[in-house]
XYZ file of C-alpha atoms in Angstrom:
248
model
C 196.015 -50.087 -72.937
C 192.309 -50.756 -72.371
C 190.800 -50.756 -75.858
C 187.457 -49.559 -77.243
C 185.795 -51.219 -74.256
C 187.487 -49.009 -71.711
C 188.570 -52.041 -69.390
C 190.759 -55.078 -69.498
C 190.794 -58.368 -67.382
C 194.598 -59.360 -66.492
C 195.167 -62.893 -65.371
C 195.341 -65.294 -63.524
C 198.872 -64.336 -62.922
C 201.199 -65.842 -60.257
C 202.714 -62.434 -59.413
C 199.233 -61.014 -58.848
C 198.193 -64.162 -56.665
C 201.028 -63.739 -54.605
C 200.493 -59.947 -54.059
C 196.680 -60.821 -53.182
C 197.759 -63.477 -50.904
C 200.040 -61.116 -48.992
C 197.549 -58.576 -48.894
C 194.742 -60.492 -47.859
C 195.425 -60.802 -44.101
C 196.565 -57.174 -43.795
C 193.273 -56.317 -45.027
C 191.273 -58.590 -42.713
C 193.217 -57.177 -39.827
C 192.142 -53.555 -41.013
C 188.545 -54.729 -41.222
C 188.790 -56.134 -37.778
C 190.395 -52.826 -36.188
C 189.079 -50.192 -38.149
C 186.755 -47.602 -36.334
C 185.174 -46.567 -39.590
C 181.531 -47.345 -40.168
C 180.140 -49.587 -42.529
C 177.692 -47.972 -44.867
C 174.497 -49.232 -46.476
C 173.002 -50.648 -43.604
C 176.302 -52.299 -42.621
C 176.936 -53.768 -45.997
C 179.807 -51.581 -47.226
C 183.065 -50.658 -45.784
C 184.467 -47.892 -48.182
C 187.975 -48.217 -47.068
C 189.553 -45.269 -48.875
C 193.421 -45.407 -48.226
C 192.785 -48.399 -45.673
C 195.589 -50.920 -47.232
C 199.048 -49.736 -45.374
C 201.001 -50.618 -48.314
C 204.052 -48.510 -49.157
C 204.687 -46.163 -52.015
C 206.216 -49.015 -54.085
C 202.838 -51.060 -53.632
C 204.561 -54.029 -52.088
C 202.897 -56.290 -49.329
C 205.317 -58.115 -47.036
C 207.490 -60.068 -49.228
C 205.377 -59.763 -52.326
C 206.467 -56.885 -54.712
C 203.638 -54.896 -56.577
C 202.833 -56.958 -60.087
C 203.882 -53.828 -62.275
C 204.808 -56.125 -65.062
C 201.681 -58.365 -64.942
C 199.321 -55.710 -65.016
C 201.309 -53.978 -67.884
C 201.709 -50.412 -66.059
C 204.912 -48.268 -65.635
C 205.846 -48.289 -61.823
C 205.058 -45.140 -59.989
C 204.726 -44.242 -56.510
C 201.323 -45.429 -55.000
C 198.513 -44.307 -52.229
C 197.437 -46.844 -49.891
C 194.968 -48.939 -51.524
C 191.163 -48.628 -51.136
C 189.638 -51.701 -49.529
C 186.333 -51.748 -51.028
C 184.226 -54.553 -49.084
C 180.881 -55.637 -49.462
C 178.773 -58.001 -47.340
C 175.487 -60.040 -48.088
C 172.578 -58.013 -48.567
C 174.344 -54.969 -50.075
C 172.753 -52.411 -50.495
C 170.430 -51.574 -47.652
C 168.751 -48.259 -47.167
C 170.441 -45.926 -44.660
C 169.885 -42.609 -43.298
C 172.819 -41.058 -45.097
C 171.020 -41.473 -48.448
C 167.763 -40.291 -49.455
C 165.176 -42.800 -51.228
C 166.416 -41.578 -54.619
C 169.741 -42.061 -53.911
C 169.297 -45.474 -52.513
C 167.298 -46.353 -55.601
C 170.062 -45.328 -57.922
C 172.587 -47.431 -55.895
C 169.964 -50.402 -56.178
C 168.815 -50.056 -59.711
C 171.868 -48.424 -61.683
C 174.635 -49.942 -59.378
C 175.369 -46.360 -58.133
C 177.155 -45.859 -61.463
C 179.775 -43.070 -61.062
C 182.959 -41.554 -62.659
C 185.910 -41.756 -60.226
C 187.546 -38.435 -59.160
C 184.242 -36.157 -59.295
C 183.361 -34.985 -55.839
C 179.999 -33.066 -54.896
C 179.895 -30.291 -52.311
C 176.897 -29.679 -49.947
C 174.895 -28.582 -53.033
C 175.490 -31.715 -54.675
C 177.500 -29.948 -57.575
C 180.386 -31.864 -58.994
C 183.796 -30.909 -59.821
C 186.705 -32.836 -61.224
C 188.895 -33.168 -57.779
C 190.922 -36.091 -58.318
C 192.533 -36.738 -61.549
C 193.291 -40.389 -61.550
C 195.643 -41.742 -64.020
C 194.034 -45.240 -64.061
C 191.928 -47.635 -61.856
C 193.343 -50.892 -60.920
C 191.441 -53.597 -58.964
C 192.610 -56.655 -57.415
C 190.516 -59.218 -55.528
C 191.784 -60.472 -52.273
C 189.603 -63.550 -51.527
C 187.280 -65.871 -53.248
C 183.605 -65.313 -53.776
C 180.792 -66.268 -55.821
C 180.555 -64.199 -59.165
C 177.215 -62.890 -57.883
C 178.615 -61.375 -54.826
C 178.380 -57.694 -55.302
C 180.724 -57.680 -58.499
C 182.199 -54.678 -60.161
C 180.288 -53.359 -62.935
C 181.204 -51.435 -66.138
C 179.593 -49.583 -69.210
C 181.658 -50.795 -71.949
C 182.734 -47.529 -74.195
C 181.293 -45.003 -71.805
C 185.042 -43.391 -71.331
C 184.607 -42.124 -74.807
C 181.237 -40.537 -74.330
C 182.122 -38.913 -70.773
C 185.583 -37.517 -72.009
C 183.974 -35.932 -74.906
C 181.237 -34.384 -72.910
C 183.501 -32.984 -69.898
C 185.774 -31.625 -72.649
C 182.875 -29.766 -74.312
C 181.873 -28.467 -70.929
C 185.306 -27.338 -69.910
C 186.516 -25.828 -73.343
C 185.016 -22.107 -72.515
C 187.130 -21.794 -69.362
C 191.108 -21.630 -69.159
C 192.570 -25.320 -68.255
C 194.002 -23.756 -64.944
C 190.515 -23.084 -63.677
C 189.064 -26.800 -64.761
C 189.095 -28.260 -61.431
C 186.826 -25.476 -60.248
C 184.173 -25.729 -62.949
C 180.840 -27.184 -62.103
C 180.568 -30.216 -64.768
C 177.347 -31.664 -62.988
C 174.918 -31.026 -65.906
C 177.267 -32.210 -68.605
C 178.236 -35.397 -66.489
C 174.534 -36.068 -65.721
C 173.420 -35.831 -69.448
C 176.353 -38.108 -70.549
C 175.900 -40.710 -67.732
C 172.056 -40.760 -69.061
C 173.513 -41.453 -72.692
C 175.963 -44.242 -71.256
C 172.962 -46.021 -69.700
C 170.952 -45.690 -72.861
C 173.788 -46.626 -75.264
C 176.618 -48.757 -73.781
C 176.747 -52.343 -72.804
C 176.242 -52.839 -69.003
C 178.835 -55.654 -67.847
C 179.378 -57.500 -64.717
C 182.974 -58.015 -64.093
C 183.589 -60.442 -61.200
C 187.386 -61.405 -60.365
C 189.217 -64.014 -58.513
C 192.634 -63.630 -56.627
C 195.274 -63.827 -59.219
C 193.335 -61.493 -61.489
C 193.280 -57.990 -61.919
C 190.960 -55.430 -63.641
C 192.288 -52.206 -65.347
C 189.899 -49.683 -66.073
C 190.064 -46.093 -68.167
C 190.048 -43.161 -65.775
C 186.919 -42.000 -67.637
C 185.029 -45.072 -67.534
C 181.646 -45.196 -65.847
C 181.489 -48.139 -63.433
C 179.610 -49.218 -60.106
C 178.723 -52.255 -58.079
C 175.979 -54.651 -58.540
C 173.636 -55.553 -55.549
C 174.666 -58.858 -53.942
C 172.693 -61.487 -55.515
C 170.446 -63.688 -53.157
C 172.475 -66.734 -52.035
C 175.716 -65.703 -53.323
C 178.809 -66.880 -51.019
C 181.479 -65.179 -49.544
C 184.168 -65.533 -46.638
C 182.818 -63.774 -43.105
C 184.679 -60.792 -43.882
C 182.837 -60.157 -47.059
C 184.096 -59.515 -50.659
C 187.306 -57.605 -50.756
C 188.751 -55.657 -53.661
C 191.883 -53.568 -53.444
C 191.965 -50.344 -55.697
C 194.737 -48.269 -56.674
C 194.140 -44.839 -58.511
C 197.309 -42.773 -58.945
C 196.877 -39.064 -59.558
C 197.954 -36.937 -62.473
C 199.355 -33.691 -62.123
C 196.246 -31.604 -63.387
C 192.841 -32.011 -64.911
C 194.315 -30.914 -68.136
C 196.132 -34.036 -68.199
C 193.371 -36.099 -66.953
C 191.186 -35.024 -69.700
C 193.159 -35.966 -72.542
C 191.722 -38.885 -74.553
C 194.027 -42.258 -75.067
C-alpha cells in the first residue's frame, strides 16, 4: 500500500479536494470556538478528535474519498486537526529544554500510538491501522510541513517485534518498549532519508502505521492563512497490538 518508503502521496484528486473544501470552514469554526490551549508558545493546536465528522467521514455534502485514497471504508473517529502557526516551535513551560531541542532539531520525530506515563516510559496504547493526512488550506511548502523518515517503518517494526517476543501477545499493550524504541529511532536518524512532505488541498498523504514522522519548524518567511497551516489526520484503531505489529 505504501511500499518500501512507508508513505505515499495521493492526488490531486477532485474527491479529496471536495472533502477538504467542505471540512475547512468547519475546522476554522473549531479553531475559533475551542477552549483548547495552543502549545509551543501559541504555535501548535493539537486538535485531537477536534473535527466533528461522523463515522462515515463525510463532511457536509462531501463523502469521504475512500476510493481516491485507496482504502477500504471503515468507521472513523473525529479527525485530529493539526494546526501550526508562524514561529513554530517556541519554547514553553510544558517542555524541558531537551524536549524543546528535540522538537526543533529532530522535528519531534515519533511513532504514533506510543503513550508515555509519568516516568516517560512508553507503551503501545493505540494500535492504529494506518495514518492519513489531508491538507485543508493552501500554505507555502515551508510552513511546518510533515516530515518522514523513509523506510523507518521496517526498522521500528523489527525492533518492537524483538522487544515484545519474550512476552505473551495478550500482554503486549502493557510492555515497556521505551529502550527498544529509542534505540530504533536513533538508527532511523542515522540510516533513513529524512523527507519533508508538504501537501495542498486535493492531496492526501498515507503513512504506514510504523513510520517515524514529525513536523518541521516553520521556515522564516513562509506564508499561510491567518488560521495557520491545517491538516486533518485519521488513524483508525486495530483490535489489538498483535494485529498492529504484523508487517505488511
